[in-house]
Amino acid sequence: MRLALSEHTLDVNERRCDVELFDWSEVEDYVLMLTGERDYQFHAIRDLMVYLWGGVYENVTELARENYARKSAIQQRFHSEAHFLRMLPLPDRLSGVCHLATGTGKSYVMFAVAHLSLLLGKVQRVLVLGPSSTVIEEGLREKFKEYLYGARGAELKAKLPERLRHKVIRLLNCNDFIEESSIVIENINAIYTRERNGIGDLFDHNRGEVLVLSDEVHHAYSHLTFSGDGVDYDFDGDDVGRQGDSRDERLWMKFIREEQSIRRHIGFTGTPYNVDEYFPDVICNYSIRDAIDEKIIKRIDAILKTEADDGDGELTRTQRFEQIIATHRENAVNYAYRDPQGRRRVKPITIFIHPTQAAARNNADEFVKVLAVALRGESDDDTPLSVLEGRAREMVITVVSQLGEAEYKQKLEQIEETDPDRVGGRVEFIFAVNKLSEGWDVDNVFQIVPSEQRVFNSKLLISQVLGRGLRLPRQVPAAEFQRRYPTVTITNHERFASHIQELLDEVTECELRLSSRVLTDPEQKRHKHHFTVFNLEYMPAQRLEDRTPKELEDTARRELSLTPSSEKLGLKVTYLQGTRHFELSKDFFTVDQIVLDIERRFRNTVFESRHFDFGGGVVFDDVPDADAIERVIRRAMDKAGIEGDRLSRENRQAIDLHFYQFLPKSRKKVIRENKQGRLIGVPTQAMQQSSTRAGSLDHDVAAFISEDYAGELGADNRFALHELAGGQDQMELGIDIPAGSRTEFDPAHIRQVLPTRRLYAVNPSLFRTPQGLVIARYEPERQFVFRLIENARLIGSWVKSPDSGFYGLDYEYWKAGKDRVRRSFNPDFFIRIALADYLLHLPEDPKNMGVQRLREIQDGGIEDLILVIEIKHDDDDSEQSRAKADYGRQHFEAVNARLRETNPVDLQPEYRNDTNQLYGFRILRPGEYASWFGRLKTGLIAFDLDVPENNGTGH
């Protein structure tokens, strides 16, 4: 089984926190404001602060022992607990590593831990230590300044308790006098020269403890070994006499281990590997896979094989460069994210990674020649190749330390510039060595080319290389990502594809996963349990408002610009995600087609002015007809060097956008406001997929399948189950439960498949859900599913809703009575009860008020009861949960009323027979399960339902 990073994380038990030492509620609002919707940052800050100051653990050894006892993955990785503990680099400290994938904002977590530790008086000095990189140091300092002294800092202060708001925290470096209540940001160089700077005063033992936070801590760990008999710490050689990175990295770890003022140390990294070995002391983990799934960073797609249509031979270097340029051009179109005026917000770049400076320079020189030939299609045929090579060279920079910084530094710093007339604006390709990595926080890398296997042959190197392209473009509105989500392509050589695939799978945590999907084949027995629920579409109300004079200004770009598209190269490319065929001759449109569409649009529009200036002397004093439109397009084609009568999809879009800007703007603009809209059907067949790591089944997560799983689950789930079981035979056997043993489920109908995994196989006739596999993410959900199965004869069908996407409900509440918070949630369970069948299973008792009420409901025309359940822990009585209860109840009351008011003919045909439903919503906690299911068995559940007055039953 692949290494699952989540299974090797040392989880901090925050429930054991001593609130007399550290009360999280004091700073929770502050952290919520700092992290926003990035829950992983919130959880990382909470776990780190509880770990450091909550009095739960004396050192990392205690935390490691606790996790070793509960996590089989750690037990399997190490020979024994003693062996595991010997691997800890700092076993006698409260130490550990916070792993946040590159581009997910680890610097903000670092800031929060440093700032709050000082504000709460836990320490008087915090050292933020980084590698010997002024880029990293300067970047951290700017972020910390903004959150200490800038506008953002002022907002955050308002969320602190009054006693903490006015405490002054200073931001210093080693050249300053080190005062109390200060954060010192320095690189490792300051450590081995500390006799000549203020770092020595920082660690004056008479001044107490210093909290140290190490950024890019994999440098400090790089000479450790987490295999064999124990962690290797042979740093007593001639380290001081060495030069360069090796000395810095060795002194870093030596310093942390030997400095007695450091009792607490947290390292931060996006690459928690020493070559291929995962660090043993990771206490917060937010992996590349997590960040991709939650759309915090770009997707990753690596090339495994490339075949040219004209032969099976290996691509030449020139052909490889042409392929890279073609991908780059696609990126330039796909990920420009143009604003309404057609200006690109993003200039995608390609970066080549090399093992040596000489390789970077040589490849850059060859690439410039190929790029110049490619540019010929964008210029007049008689443009000298030397001129084109000059243009190509302006698009390329080579970043190696032997070149003078003046040759590339400013261009590199302004690589996101989109204006070609400004510094950095023309650069689109970067040739660099491995060390162009940390601290280079650009977000417009959309293609990475590892030039040789040795720059991509370990998990550490792959993580570092990937990190250069993962960040989402900051200047692009989030809504644009819904339309086109960015992907970074790894254009590697196919010779080392298999090795890359294996390593990429592990680094991106493409581990064994179990996916919950609905059954789609009507021939499958449990497909019959599909049903429809109804939601309200909260439609925006509209009102008109006058546009401002500025909004009515003519901002049209006068000249149409097109891009040549080659039709001569066809490639079959096998990616990590599958095989795709690129036929550049496909998906083209004739000029006549494009002209006809645009001419029709102009013909059907009323214009106040009939004067059109399309730039370059192309002016019309009447609405352009087909001939005029074709003249504009042909002129742009001529200028771009496009011959023939066909244009690519990208050029068609450019043409559409160009002509669209000449259509008249309305003097009014629409202001949209939300209000309750129409009733909409939501079929369970449309339920989105959700997934969980297979390794999580030995913790809080549980998975349920039917005994017919072999014919219901997809190949991916069957493979994951087979791997979990170590063989299909073990899946079939399950656990032998002695007769008379007490269990939390009925072993006659539910089988725990594996002894160490919360995986259960259920009698198909009692597993009344159309989902092939059900994921219960918390213990209360697991217990609720057991009871649904136990009471299956009373229930028609049910679904476990995914966390998002299926049935969203908006709600809001006032946090602590002062902050208005707006969020949304998906109720956990939807349970359909066929009323006629349900009544047959209830005891006949004339005194049973529940049965009487159910018959009244039935007489009012109701056929199905829909019980909507949100599961909470017993001790959860938060403002958020109370708000969910209020908004959920109001929403389903409105749904019930709308169902009674709506004529079925006003709905889509497939939902017209489903309207005779009555909904009830309930927040349910484990302590209430017995009572709730008791009410279900007797019919008293009827009193949980809101019956509209026009149902004829009264209240």
GROMACS .gro file of N, CA and C in nm, residues 1-60:
model
  180
    1MET      N    1   0.085  -0.119   0.000
    1MET     CA    2   0.000   0.000   0.000
    1MET      C    3   0.088   0.124   0.000
    2ARG      N    4   0.049   0.228  -0.070
    2ARG     CA    5   0.129   0.349  -0.076
    2ARG      C    6   0.133   0.418   0.060
    3LEU      N    7   0.238   0.495   0.081
    3LEU     CA    8   0.249   0.574   0.201
    3LEU      C    9   0.140   0.681   0.201
    4ALA      N   10   0.053   0.677   0.300
    4ALA     CA   11  -0.053   0.776   0.313
    4ALA      C   12  -0.009   0.878   0.417
    5LEU      N   13   0.021   0.999   0.372
    5LEU     CA   14   0.078   1.098   0.461
    5LEU      C   15  -0.008   1.121   0.584
    6SER      N   16  -0.140   1.122   0.564
    6SER     CA   17  -0.230   1.148   0.676
    6SER      C   18  -0.216   1.044   0.786
    7GLU      N   19  -0.183   0.920   0.749
    7GLU     CA   20  -0.171   0.814   0.848
    7GLU      C   21  -0.044   0.826   0.930
    8HIS      N   22   0.051   0.906   0.885
    8HIS     CA   23   0.179   0.919   0.954
    8HIS      C   24   0.190   1.051   1.028
    9THR      N   25   0.082   1.128   1.032
    9THR     CA   26   0.080   1.254   1.105
    9THR      C   27   0.061   1.228   1.254
   10LEU      N   28   0.133   1.300   1.337
   10LEU     CA   29   0.118   1.288   1.482
   10LEU      C   30   0.007   1.383   1.526
   11ASP      N   31  -0.112   1.330   1.541
   11ASP     CA   32  -0.229   1.412   1.573
   11ASP      C   33  -0.221   1.464   1.716
   12VAL      N   34  -0.252   1.592   1.734
   12VAL     CA   35  -0.255   1.654   1.866
   12VAL      C   36  -0.396   1.643   1.923
   13ASN      N   37  -0.408   1.596   2.044
   13ASN     CA   38  -0.538   1.581   2.110
   13ASN      C   39  -0.574   1.712   2.178
   14GLU      N   40  -0.644   1.800   2.105
   14GLU     CA   41  -0.675   1.933   2.160
   14GLU      C   42  -0.778   1.927   2.272
   15ARG      N   43  -0.852   1.815   2.281
   15ARG     CA   44  -0.953   1.804   2.386
   15ARG      C   45  -0.890   1.790   2.526
   16ARG      N   46  -0.761   1.760   2.530
   16ARG     CA   47  -0.692   1.749   2.658
   16ARG      C   48  -0.625   1.879   2.700
   17CYS      N   49  -0.646   1.983   2.625
   17CYS     CA   50  -0.581   2.112   2.654
   17CYS      C   51  -0.623   2.165   2.791
   18ASP      N   52  -0.527   2.210   2.870
   18ASP     CA   53  -0.554   2.272   3.000
   18ASP      C   54  -0.592   2.418   2.976
   19VAL      N   55  -0.719   2.449   2.992
   19VAL     CA   56  -0.766   2.585   2.960
   19VAL      C   57  -0.713   2.688   3.057
   20GLU      N   58  -0.660   2.642   3.173
   20GLU     CA   59  -0.596   2.738   3.264
   20GLU      C   60  -0.463   2.785   3.207
   21LEU      N   61  -0.400   2.700   3.126
   21LEU     CA   62  -0.273   2.737   3.063
   21LEU      C   63  -0.294   2.806   2.930
   22PHE      N   64  -0.390   2.758   2.852
   22PHE     CA   65  -0.416   2.817   2.721
   22PHE      C   66  -0.564   2.798   2.687
   23ASP      N   67  -0.634   2.909   2.671
   23ASP     CA   68  -0.777   2.907   2.639
   23ASP      C   69  -0.795   2.949   2.493
   24TRP      N   70  -0.819   2.851   2.407
   24TRP     CA   71  -0.831   2.876   2.263
   24TRP      C   72  -0.942   2.975   2.231
   25SER      N   73  -1.049   2.974   2.309
   25SER     CA   74  -1.163   3.061   2.279
   25SER      C   75  -1.124   3.209   2.283
   26GLU      N   76  -1.016   3.242   2.358
   26GLU     CA   77  -0.972   3.381   2.364
   26GLU      C   78  -0.926   3.435   2.229
   27VAL      N   79  -0.866   3.348   2.150
   27VAL     CA   80  -0.805   3.393   2.025
   27VAL      C   81  -0.875   3.335   1.902
   28GLU      N   82  -0.982   3.261   1.920
   28GLU     CA   83  -1.048   3.193   1.808
   28GLU      C   84  -1.098   3.293   1.705
   29ASP      N   85  -1.160   3.403   1.750
   29ASP     CA   86  -1.211   3.502   1.654
   29ASP      C   87  -1.098   3.564   1.573
   30TYR      N   88  -0.988   3.590   1.640
   30TYR     CA   89  -0.871   3.646   1.572
   30TYR      C   90  -0.824   3.551   1.462
   31VAL      N   91  -0.814   3.423   1.495
   31VAL     CA   92  -0.765   3.324   1.397
   31VAL      C   93  -0.865   3.307   1.284
   32LEU      N   94  -0.994   3.311   1.315
   32LEU     CA   95  -1.096   3.302   1.210
   32LEU      C   96  -1.084   3.418   1.112
   33MET      N   97  -1.061   3.538   1.165
   33MET     CA   98  -1.043   3.654   1.078
   33MET      C   99  -0.918   3.640   0.993
   34LEU      N  100  -0.810   3.589   1.052
   34LEU     CA  101  -0.684   3.575   0.980
   34LEU      C  102  -0.694   3.471   0.868
   35THR      N  103  -0.758   3.359   0.896
   35THR     CA  104  -0.757   3.247   0.801
   35THR      C  105  -0.875   3.249   0.705
   36GLY      N  106  -0.983   3.321   0.737
   36GLY     CA  107  -1.097   3.325   0.646
   36GLY      C  108  -1.157   3.187   0.625
   37GLU      N  109  -1.173   3.148   0.499
   37GLU     CA  110  -1.235   3.020   0.467
   37GLU      C  111  -1.134   2.906   0.459
   38ARG      N  112  -1.008   2.934   0.486
   38ARG     CA  113  -0.906   2.828   0.477
   38ARG      C  114  -0.900   2.753   0.610
   39ASP      N  115  -0.990   2.657   0.622
   39ASP     CA  116  -1.004   2.584   0.747
   39ASP      C  117  -0.875   2.513   0.787
   40TYR      N  118  -0.797   2.467   0.690
   40TYR     CA  119  -0.676   2.394   0.723
   40TYR      C  120  -0.577   2.483   0.796
   41GLN      N  121  -0.572   2.613   0.763
   41GLN     CA  122  -0.487   2.705   0.836
   41GLN      C  123  -0.537   2.722   0.979
   42PHE      N  124  -0.668   2.736   0.994
   42PHE     CA  125  -0.729   2.749   1.125
   42PHE      C  126  -0.693   2.629   1.213
   43HIS      N  127  -0.709   2.509   1.159
   43HIS     CA  128  -0.681   2.388   1.237
   43HIS      C  129  -0.533   2.376   1.268
   44ALA      N  130  -0.447   2.414   1.173
   44ALA     CA  131  -0.303   2.407   1.198
   44ALA      C  132  -0.263   2.501   1.312
   45ILE      N  133  -0.316   2.623   1.311
   45ILE     CA  134  -0.284   2.719   1.418
   45ILE      C  135  -0.334   2.668   1.552
   46ARG      N  136  -0.457   2.617   1.552
   46ARG     CA  137  -0.513   2.564   1.678
   46ARG      C  138  -0.429   2.449   1.732
   47ASP      N  139  -0.396   2.353   1.645
   47ASP     CA  140  -0.321   2.237   1.691
   47ASP      C  141  -0.182   2.277   1.740
   48LEU      N  142  -0.117   2.368   1.670
   48LEU     CA  143   0.017   2.409   1.711
   48LEU      C  144   0.014   2.484   1.843
   49MET      N  145  -0.083   2.572   1.861
   49MET     CA  146  -0.091   2.648   1.987
   49MET      C  147  -0.126   2.557   2.104
   50VAL      N  148  -0.217   2.463   2.084
   50VAL     CA  149  -0.249   2.368   2.190
   50VAL      C  150  -0.127   2.282   2.223
   51TYR      N  151  -0.057   2.238   2.120
   51TYR     CA  152   0.062   2.155   2.139
   51TYR      C  153   0.169   2.229   2.216
   52LEU      N  154   0.192   2.356   2.180
   52LEU     CA  155   0.300   2.432   2.241
   52LEU      C  156   0.266   2.478   2.382
   53TRP      N  157   0.141   2.518   2.405
   53TRP     CA  158   0.110   2.588   2.529
   53TRP      C  159  -0.004   2.526   2.610
   54GLY      N  160  -0.065   2.418   2.562
   54GLY     CA  161  -0.181   2.361   2.630
   54GLY      C  162  -0.149   2.265   2.742
   55GLY      N  163  -0.022   2.236   2.768
   55GLY     CA  164   0.013   2.149   2.879
   55GLY      C  165  -0.022   2.004   2.858
   56VAL      N  166  -0.047   1.964   2.733
   56VAL     CA  167  -0.088   1.826   2.707
   56VAL      C  168   0.033   1.733   2.702
   57TYR      N  169   0.143   1.784   2.647
   57TYR     CA  170   0.261   1.700   2.626
   57TYR      C  171   0.385   1.770   2.683
   58GLU      N  172   0.475   1.689   2.736
   58GLU     CA  173   0.602   1.742   2.783
   58GLU      C  174   0.700   1.760   2.668
   59ASN      N  175   0.692   1.671   2.570
   59ASN     CA  176   0.784   1.675   2.456
   59ASN      C  177   0.723   1.595   2.342
   60VAL      N  178   0.790   1.596   2.229
   60VAL     CA  179   0.738   1.526   2.111
   60VAL      C  180   0.736   1.375   2.131
   0.00000   0.00000   0.00000
